[in-house]
Amino acid sequence: MSIDTSHVVSGSAVGLRSRLWQAPVAELRAAAIEASAEILRLEAIRVAVVDELSLRPDDQVLCYRGTGRWLAAHTMLQIPAGNKIAALGAALRTFPTVAARFDAGDCSFDHAALIMSFCESPPKAMPEEALPQCIDLLLAAASGIEATTTKIRYVIATLERLFESDNIPPAEDIDRNELRIATTLNGRVVVRGDFDAVTGEMLLSALSNLTMPTPAPDGTPDARSAAKRTADGFTELIRRYLDNAKTGIDGGQRPHLNVHINARDLAEHRNYAAAPSTPNEDGDDDGTLDLDLADLDVGHMPWMGPLSLSQTRLLGCDCFLSTVLLDDHGAPLDARPGKRLVTAEQRIALIARDKGCAFPGCDCVPAWTDAHHIKHWANGGPTVMNNLVLLCRSHHRLMHRKTGFVGKWEIRIGADNKPWFIPPPAIDPHQHPRPANTTFKT
């Protein structure tokens, strides 16, 4: 027996379940798809109506603190949901391109809200002329049946890293890192943490193989929940570390952290905020930027996603480097064996020379330092003693940040073959070189 899918979608759900069993599976699929499209259409209508009502509120609406609260009071929606509907309607007024796609049912409510959030608070270093192209990229990720929230969040994260500013992105701010471990009254331990993207990448990489579902010997599927598998994997990770607690040489190789980046983009960090405008056919400046966002790249971690170029360069100073050759379409052709950028012998020599972090006034021990390239290796800087200096992670990060309101520190190797630090003019107008902090270290 066949059913009319249009009648199913437009009619009432009362008694529908008792009739659906008679419908062929193909018609059930069609009805589900049609109902989903109808939901998108009705959501767009509701947003438009609520927004218009917020522009022309009457006495009944004015009794409430906002149109969203009025909607929640007269429907089964909760106040946060009502406020979100009103907020999206107000935001779409300024961005007609996004509104048109949302009204046409090509973009879901949640995805439109994500795009509006980016448009209303774009990266501080992004020029206004780049916003239309960014919107096009976000709409492309949000359109069609293949659109996912993960895909849109990835595009947003990439754009935020691409137009990086002097402000450290929240995902890379190690000062926000927290790990709380507390015992409970019943003798258990509660762990709660909040980490930056790099730490998260290392943790997820370390847990990946340990948290996979493991069938029983007889083939029975793993009955553990994802949370239980993660807990078991974390326990195994700690056990393996304690069983094989070998730290190696001070500041030795950092395992299990992979960052992928195009070598050209790593070497050439272009400043898009200062990019020149594109002349029109008459040779005049039309005020637009020539930004080929599709050709841009930032660092990418398999687990945590985009990573800013500054952070990628910081990690690239002292890492295990592998080269992968790609064709014009980005497909791998060949891979070369990895090589250590700073050898164990060089690190021993750096420890003997710098005795820890060389930044003036820092007493960080060698075990907590990175080998920093004074001239970055991606720009042709050689991995030799006169181009290397030991820096703790905080001062290493300082050297890789873009010039801020206090300027940027410089490092030079002096006649004594030791690093000297030149402060920016905002700290020392005369920029007197300061010796490395090695005199009183033993």
Short mmCIF file of C-alpha atoms in Angstrom, two decimals, residues 52-409:
data_model
loop_
_atom_site.label_atom_id
_atom_site.label_comp_id
_atom_site.label_asym_id
_atom_site.label_seq_id
_atom_site.Cartn_x
_atom_site.Cartn_y
_atom_site.Cartn_z
CA GLU A 52 10.02 41.71 12.01
CA LEU A 53 8.09 41.52 15.27
CA SER A 54 11.15 42.77 17.16
CA LEU A 55 11.22 45.80 14.87
CA ARG A 56 7.50 46.51 15.42
CA PRO A 57 6.64 45.23 18.93
CA ASP A 58 3.15 45.85 20.27
CA ASP A 59 2.01 46.05 23.88
CA GLN A 60 1.86 42.28 24.27
CA VAL A 61 5.47 41.81 23.13
CA LEU A 62 6.74 44.80 25.12
CA CYS A 63 5.63 43.11 28.31
CA TYR A 64 8.58 40.75 27.91
CA ARG A 65 12.28 41.46 27.96
CA GLY A 66 12.85 40.87 24.28
CA THR A 67 11.06 39.09 21.48
CA GLY A 68 12.86 35.85 22.25
CA ARG A 69 11.36 35.73 25.73
CA TRP A 70 7.92 36.49 24.34
CA LEU A 71 8.28 33.59 21.88
CA ALA A 72 9.36 31.21 24.63
CA ALA A 73 6.42 32.25 26.80
CA HIS A 74 3.91 31.42 24.07
CA THR A 75 5.47 28.23 22.71
CA MET A 76 7.17 25.13 24.05
CA LEU A 77 10.59 26.69 23.42
CA GLN A 78 12.95 27.51 26.26
CA ILE A 79 14.15 31.08 26.76
CA PRO A 80 17.70 30.45 25.41
CA ALA A 81 16.22 28.96 22.22
CA GLY A 82 13.86 31.90 21.79
CA ASN A 83 16.67 34.40 22.31
CA LYS A 84 18.81 32.54 19.78
CA ILE A 85 16.05 32.82 17.16
CA ALA A 86 15.68 36.55 17.77
CA ALA A 87 19.46 37.08 17.71
CA LEU A 88 19.87 35.26 14.40
CA GLY A 89 17.13 37.32 12.80
CA ALA A 90 18.77 40.55 13.91
CA ALA A 91 22.19 39.43 12.69
CA LEU A 92 20.91 38.38 9.26
CA ARG A 93 19.74 41.93 8.52
CA THR A 94 23.36 43.02 8.03
CA PHE A 95 24.37 40.04 5.91
CA PRO A 96 21.82 39.57 3.10
CA THR A 97 23.95 36.93 1.35
CA VAL A 98 23.72 34.60 4.32
CA ALA A 99 20.05 35.50 4.85
CA ALA A 100 19.21 34.55 1.26
CA ARG A 101 20.83 31.13 1.59
CA PHE A 102 19.12 30.54 4.94
CA ASP A 103 15.72 31.61 3.63
CA ALA A 104 16.13 29.30 0.63
CA GLY A 105 16.72 26.31 2.90
CA ASP A 106 20.33 25.86 1.76
CA CYS A 107 21.71 26.49 5.25
CA SER A 108 20.45 25.17 8.57
CA PHE A 109 19.63 27.32 11.59
CA ASP A 110 22.67 26.18 13.59
CA HIS A 111 25.05 26.64 10.69
CA ALA A 112 23.70 30.12 9.95
CA ALA A 113 24.21 31.01 13.62
CA LEU A 114 27.83 29.85 13.43
CA ILE A 115 28.48 31.96 10.34
CA MET A 116 26.87 35.00 11.96
CA SER A 117 29.00 34.54 15.05
CA PHE A 118 32.13 34.68 12.88
CA CYS A 119 30.89 37.68 10.87
CA GLU A 120 30.02 39.69 13.97
CA SER A 121 33.36 38.93 15.67
CA PRO A 122 35.92 38.36 12.88
CA PRO A 123 39.64 37.95 13.62
CA LYS A 124 41.14 41.28 14.64
CA ALA A 125 43.82 41.15 11.93
CA MET A 126 41.35 40.40 9.12
CA PRO A 127 40.74 43.36 6.78
CA GLU A 128 37.13 44.30 6.11
CA GLU A 129 37.62 43.65 2.39
CA ALA A 130 38.24 39.97 3.10
CA LEU A 131 34.92 39.37 4.85
CA PRO A 132 32.83 38.70 1.68
CA GLN A 133 35.26 35.99 0.55
CA CYS A 134 35.27 34.47 4.03
CA ILE A 135 31.46 34.39 3.96
CA ASP A 136 31.58 32.60 0.60
CA LEU A 137 33.90 29.97 2.07
CA LEU A 138 31.67 29.48 5.10
CA LEU A 139 28.51 29.25 2.99
CA ALA A 140 30.18 26.67 0.75
CA ALA A 141 30.97 24.58 3.83
CA ALA A 142 27.43 25.04 5.19
CA SER A 143 25.52 24.21 2.01
CA GLY A 144 24.30 20.87 0.78
CA ILE A 145 23.63 17.56 2.44
CA GLU A 146 27.35 17.07 3.13
CA ALA A 147 27.49 20.15 5.37
CA THR A 148 28.49 19.40 8.96
CA THR A 149 29.12 21.52 12.01
CA THR A 150 32.63 20.07 12.20
CA LYS A 151 33.39 21.23 8.66
CA ILE A 152 32.18 24.78 9.37
CA ARG A 153 34.08 24.99 12.63
CA TYR A 154 37.20 23.85 10.81
CA VAL A 155 36.84 26.63 8.22
CA ILE A 156 36.30 29.18 11.00
CA ALA A 157 39.35 27.91 12.90
CA THR A 158 41.46 28.05 9.74
CA LEU A 159 40.42 31.63 9.02
CA GLU A 160 41.15 32.64 12.61
CA ARG A 161 44.67 31.18 12.35
CA LEU A 162 45.17 32.64 8.88
CA PHE A 163 44.48 36.18 10.00
CA GLU A 164 46.40 35.80 13.23
CA SER A 165 47.04 38.94 15.25
CA ASP A 166 49.21 39.83 18.19
CA ASN A 167 46.60 38.28 20.48
CA ILE A 168 47.24 34.63 21.18
CA PRO A 169 44.30 32.52 19.94
CA PRO A 170 42.40 30.89 22.82
CA ALA A 171 43.24 27.46 21.40
CA GLU A 172 46.99 28.22 21.76
CA ASP A 173 46.98 30.16 25.02
CA ILE A 174 48.87 27.93 27.43
CA ASP A 175 48.15 30.31 30.31
CA ARG A 176 44.56 29.01 30.26
CA ASN A 177 45.65 25.42 30.81
CA GLU A 178 44.19 23.82 33.90
CA LEU A 179 44.18 20.30 35.31
CA ARG A 180 42.25 19.62 38.50
CA ILE A 181 42.66 16.29 40.27
CA ALA A 182 40.63 15.70 43.43
CA THR A 183 39.80 12.68 45.53
CA THR A 184 36.19 11.98 46.44
CA LEU A 185 34.70 10.79 49.71
CA ASN A 186 34.35 7.26 48.35
CA GLY A 187 38.04 7.08 47.51
CA ARG A 188 37.84 7.77 43.78
CA VAL A 189 39.62 10.47 41.78
CA VAL A 190 37.94 13.14 39.64
CA VAL A 191 39.97 14.68 36.82
CA ARG A 192 38.95 17.82 34.96
CA GLY A 193 41.19 19.64 32.51
CA ASP A 194 41.27 22.43 29.96
CA PHE A 195 44.27 22.45 27.60
CA ASP A 196 45.59 24.26 24.57
CA ALA A 197 45.39 22.68 21.13
CA VAL A 198 48.97 21.38 21.09
CA THR A 199 48.59 19.64 24.45
CA GLY A 200 45.23 18.30 23.30
CA GLU A 201 46.81 16.96 20.12
CA MET A 202 49.47 15.10 22.10
CA LEU A 203 46.88 13.69 24.49
CA LEU A 204 44.48 12.54 21.78
CA SER A 205 47.33 11.04 19.75
CA ALA A 206 48.60 9.17 22.79
CA LEU A 207 45.14 7.83 23.61
CA SER A 208 44.07 7.03 20.04
CA ASN A 209 45.27 3.44 19.83
CA LEU A 210 44.53 2.75 23.50
CA THR A 211 40.86 3.71 23.28
CA MET A 212 39.82 1.77 20.18
CA PRO A 213 37.02 -0.81 20.62
CA THR A 214 38.52 -4.24 21.21
CA PRO A 215 36.33 -7.25 20.37
CA ALA A 216 36.43 -10.28 22.65
CA PRO A 217 38.34 -13.38 21.49
CA ASP A 218 35.06 -14.93 20.35
CA GLY A 219 34.27 -11.88 18.20
CA THR A 220 31.77 -10.29 20.56
CA PRO A 221 31.80 -6.49 20.06
CA ASP A 222 33.36 -4.30 22.74
CA ALA A 223 30.52 -3.43 25.13
CA ARG A 224 32.37 -0.55 26.81
CA SER A 225 31.12 2.99 26.28
CA ALA A 226 33.37 5.59 24.69
CA ALA A 227 33.92 7.21 28.10
CA LYS A 228 34.89 3.85 29.64
CA ARG A 229 37.32 3.11 26.79
CA THR A 230 38.91 6.55 27.25
CA ALA A 231 39.30 5.96 30.99
CA ASP A 232 40.85 2.54 30.39
CA GLY A 233 43.19 4.02 27.76
CA PHE A 234 44.25 6.81 30.11
CA THR A 235 45.00 4.24 32.82
CA GLU A 236 47.07 2.21 30.37
CA LEU A 237 48.92 5.33 29.24
CA ILE A 238 49.95 6.13 32.81
CA ARG A 239 50.93 2.51 33.45
CA ARG A 240 53.14 2.39 30.35
CA TYR A 241 54.82 5.64 31.31
CA LEU A 242 55.59 4.40 34.82
CA ASP A 243 56.82 1.07 33.45
CA ASN A 244 59.08 2.79 30.91
CA ALA A 245 59.83 6.14 32.53
CA LYS A 246 62.80 7.08 30.40
CA THR A 247 63.02 10.81 29.83
CA GLY A 248 66.16 10.60 27.68
CA ILE A 249 68.49 13.55 27.38
CA ASP A 250 67.31 16.93 28.61
CA GLY A 251 64.70 18.29 26.27
CA GLY A 252 64.91 15.24 24.01
CA GLN A 253 62.63 14.42 21.10
CA ARG A 254 58.95 15.20 21.61
CA PRO A 255 57.03 12.16 20.41
CA HIS A 256 53.49 11.81 19.10
CA LEU A 257 52.82 15.38 17.99
CA ASN A 258 52.30 15.83 14.25
CA VAL A 259 51.83 19.17 12.50
CA HIS A 260 51.29 19.32 8.74
CA ILE A 261 51.97 22.49 6.77
CA ASN A 262 52.86 23.58 3.26
CA ALA A 263 56.59 24.46 3.21
CA ARG A 264 55.93 27.61 1.17
CA ASP A 265 53.44 28.93 3.71
CA LEU A 266 55.78 28.10 6.57
CA ALA A 267 58.59 30.05 4.93
CA GLU A 268 56.48 32.92 3.59
CA HIS A 269 54.07 34.23 6.19
CA ARG A 270 52.29 36.86 4.17
CA ASN A 271 50.65 39.76 5.97
CA TYR A 272 47.16 39.92 4.47
CA ALA A 273 46.05 42.77 6.65
CA ALA A 274 48.64 44.94 4.92
CA ALA A 275 48.15 43.47 1.44
CA PRO A 276 47.73 46.03 -1.35
CA SER A 277 44.38 46.57 -2.98
CA THR A 278 43.66 45.12 -6.39
CA PRO A 279 43.48 47.64 -9.25
CA ASN A 280 40.52 47.41 -11.59
CA GLU A 281 40.68 47.24 -15.39
CA ASP A 282 41.27 51.02 -15.57
CA GLY A 283 44.25 50.75 -13.28
CA ASP A 284 42.43 52.37 -10.36
CA ASP A 285 42.33 51.02 -6.85
CA ASP A 286 38.90 49.50 -6.33
CA GLY A 287 39.49 49.03 -2.59
CA THR A 288 39.32 45.23 -2.65
CA LEU A 289 41.98 42.76 -1.61
CA ASP A 290 43.21 40.04 -3.91
CA LEU A 291 42.88 37.15 -1.48
CA ASP A 292 42.95 33.63 -2.84
CA LEU A 293 41.76 32.00 0.36
CA ALA A 294 41.56 28.60 -1.30
CA ASP A 295 45.35 28.69 -1.82
CA LEU A 296 46.19 29.51 1.77
CA ASP A 297 47.44 27.10 4.35
CA VAL A 298 48.05 27.09 8.07
CA GLY A 299 49.43 24.40 10.31
CA HIS A 300 47.18 21.37 10.69
CA MET A 301 47.14 18.78 13.46
CA PRO A 302 45.34 15.49 12.73
CA TRP A 303 43.32 15.63 15.94
CA MET A 304 42.91 19.29 16.90
CA GLY A 305 42.84 20.88 13.42
CA PRO A 306 44.23 24.30 12.41
CA LEU A 307 47.27 25.78 14.10
CA SER A 308 48.55 29.32 13.58
CA LEU A 309 51.73 29.86 11.60
CA SER A 310 53.44 31.41 14.62
CA GLN A 311 52.79 28.31 16.71
CA THR A 312 53.79 26.04 13.83
CA ARG A 313 57.09 27.86 13.42
CA LEU A 314 57.68 27.63 17.15
CA LEU A 315 57.23 23.86 17.07
CA GLY A 316 59.33 23.63 13.91
CA CYS A 317 62.38 25.10 15.64
CA ASP A 318 63.17 21.91 17.54
CA CYS A 319 61.42 18.95 15.97
CA PHE A 320 61.78 15.78 13.99
CA LEU A 321 61.22 16.86 10.37
CA SER A 322 59.76 14.62 7.68
CA THR A 323 59.31 15.68 4.06
CA VAL A 324 56.38 14.50 1.95
CA LEU A 325 56.34 15.28 -1.77
CA LEU A 326 52.89 16.17 -3.16
CA ASP A 327 51.52 16.54 -6.66
CA ASP A 328 49.58 19.57 -7.92
CA HIS A 329 46.41 18.20 -6.31
CA GLY A 330 47.99 17.66 -2.90
CA ALA A 331 48.25 13.87 -3.25
CA PRO A 332 51.42 12.33 -1.73
CA LEU A 333 54.01 11.10 -4.23
CA ASP A 334 56.89 10.16 -1.97
CA ALA A 335 58.11 10.54 1.59
CA ARG A 336 61.67 11.10 2.73
CA PRO A 337 63.04 9.74 6.00
CA GLY A 338 62.72 12.08 8.94
CA LYS A 339 65.72 14.02 10.20
CA ARG A 340 66.44 15.66 13.49
CA LEU A 341 66.87 19.41 13.05
CA VAL A 342 69.02 19.77 16.17
CA THR A 343 71.26 16.80 16.85
CA ALA A 344 71.96 15.40 20.29
CA GLU A 345 75.56 16.61 20.02
CA GLN A 346 74.45 20.14 19.14
CA ARG A 347 72.04 20.17 22.06
CA ILE A 348 74.81 19.14 24.46
CA ALA A 349 76.92 21.99 23.11
CA LEU A 350 74.02 24.45 23.48
CA ILE A 351 73.52 23.38 27.08
CA ALA A 352 77.22 23.91 27.74
CA ARG A 353 77.06 27.39 26.21
CA ASP A 354 73.64 28.69 27.33
CA LYS A 355 73.19 26.63 30.53
CA GLY A 356 69.40 26.83 30.14
CA CYS A 357 67.15 29.55 28.75
CA ALA A 358 69.47 32.28 27.48
CA PHE A 359 66.90 35.09 27.69
CA PRO A 360 68.09 37.80 30.09
CA GLY A 361 66.72 37.24 33.57
CA CYS A 362 65.38 33.72 32.95
CA ASP A 363 66.51 30.83 35.14
CA CYS A 364 64.73 28.00 33.31
CA VAL A 365 66.74 24.76 33.36
CA PRO A 366 67.95 23.10 30.10
CA ALA A 367 65.40 20.26 30.36
CA TRP A 368 62.58 22.75 29.80
CA THR A 369 64.08 24.59 26.83
CA ASP A 370 63.75 24.44 23.04
CA ALA A 371 66.49 24.96 20.48
CA HIS A 372 65.42 28.15 18.67
CA HIS A 373 66.67 29.05 15.19
CA ILE A 374 67.67 32.73 15.23
CA LYS A 375 67.03 32.81 11.48
CA HIS A 376 64.20 30.34 11.00
CA TRP A 377 65.18 27.17 9.15
CA ALA A 378 62.15 27.54 6.86
CA ASN A 379 63.72 30.79 5.63
CA GLY A 380 67.09 29.18 5.01
CA GLY A 381 68.52 29.47 8.50
CA PRO A 382 71.19 26.80 9.03
CA THR A 383 71.17 24.41 11.96
CA VAL A 384 74.55 25.50 13.28
CA MET A 385 75.66 26.75 16.68
CA ASN A 386 75.80 30.41 15.62
CA ASN A 387 72.16 30.24 14.54
CA LEU A 388 70.84 28.40 17.61
CA VAL A 389 69.94 29.44 21.14
CA LEU A 390 68.18 27.70 24.01
CA LEU A 391 64.90 29.32 25.09
CA CYS A 392 62.20 28.25 27.52
CA ARG A 393 58.75 27.81 26.04
CA SER A 394 57.54 31.25 27.19
CA HIS A 395 60.47 33.13 25.68
CA HIS A 396 60.45 30.88 22.62
CA ARG A 397 56.84 31.86 22.07
CA LEU A 398 57.78 35.53 22.57
CA MET A 399 60.32 35.32 19.74
CA HIS A 400 57.75 33.86 17.37
CA ARG A 401 54.97 36.35 18.02
CA LYS A 402 54.33 39.13 15.54
CA THR A 403 55.42 42.63 16.43
CA GLY A 404 53.04 43.97 19.05
CA PHE A 405 52.65 47.26 20.85
CA VAL A 406 56.10 46.82 22.47
CA GLY A 407 57.88 45.70 19.30
CA LYS A 408 59.89 42.53 18.83
CA TRP A 409 63.07 41.28 20.45
#
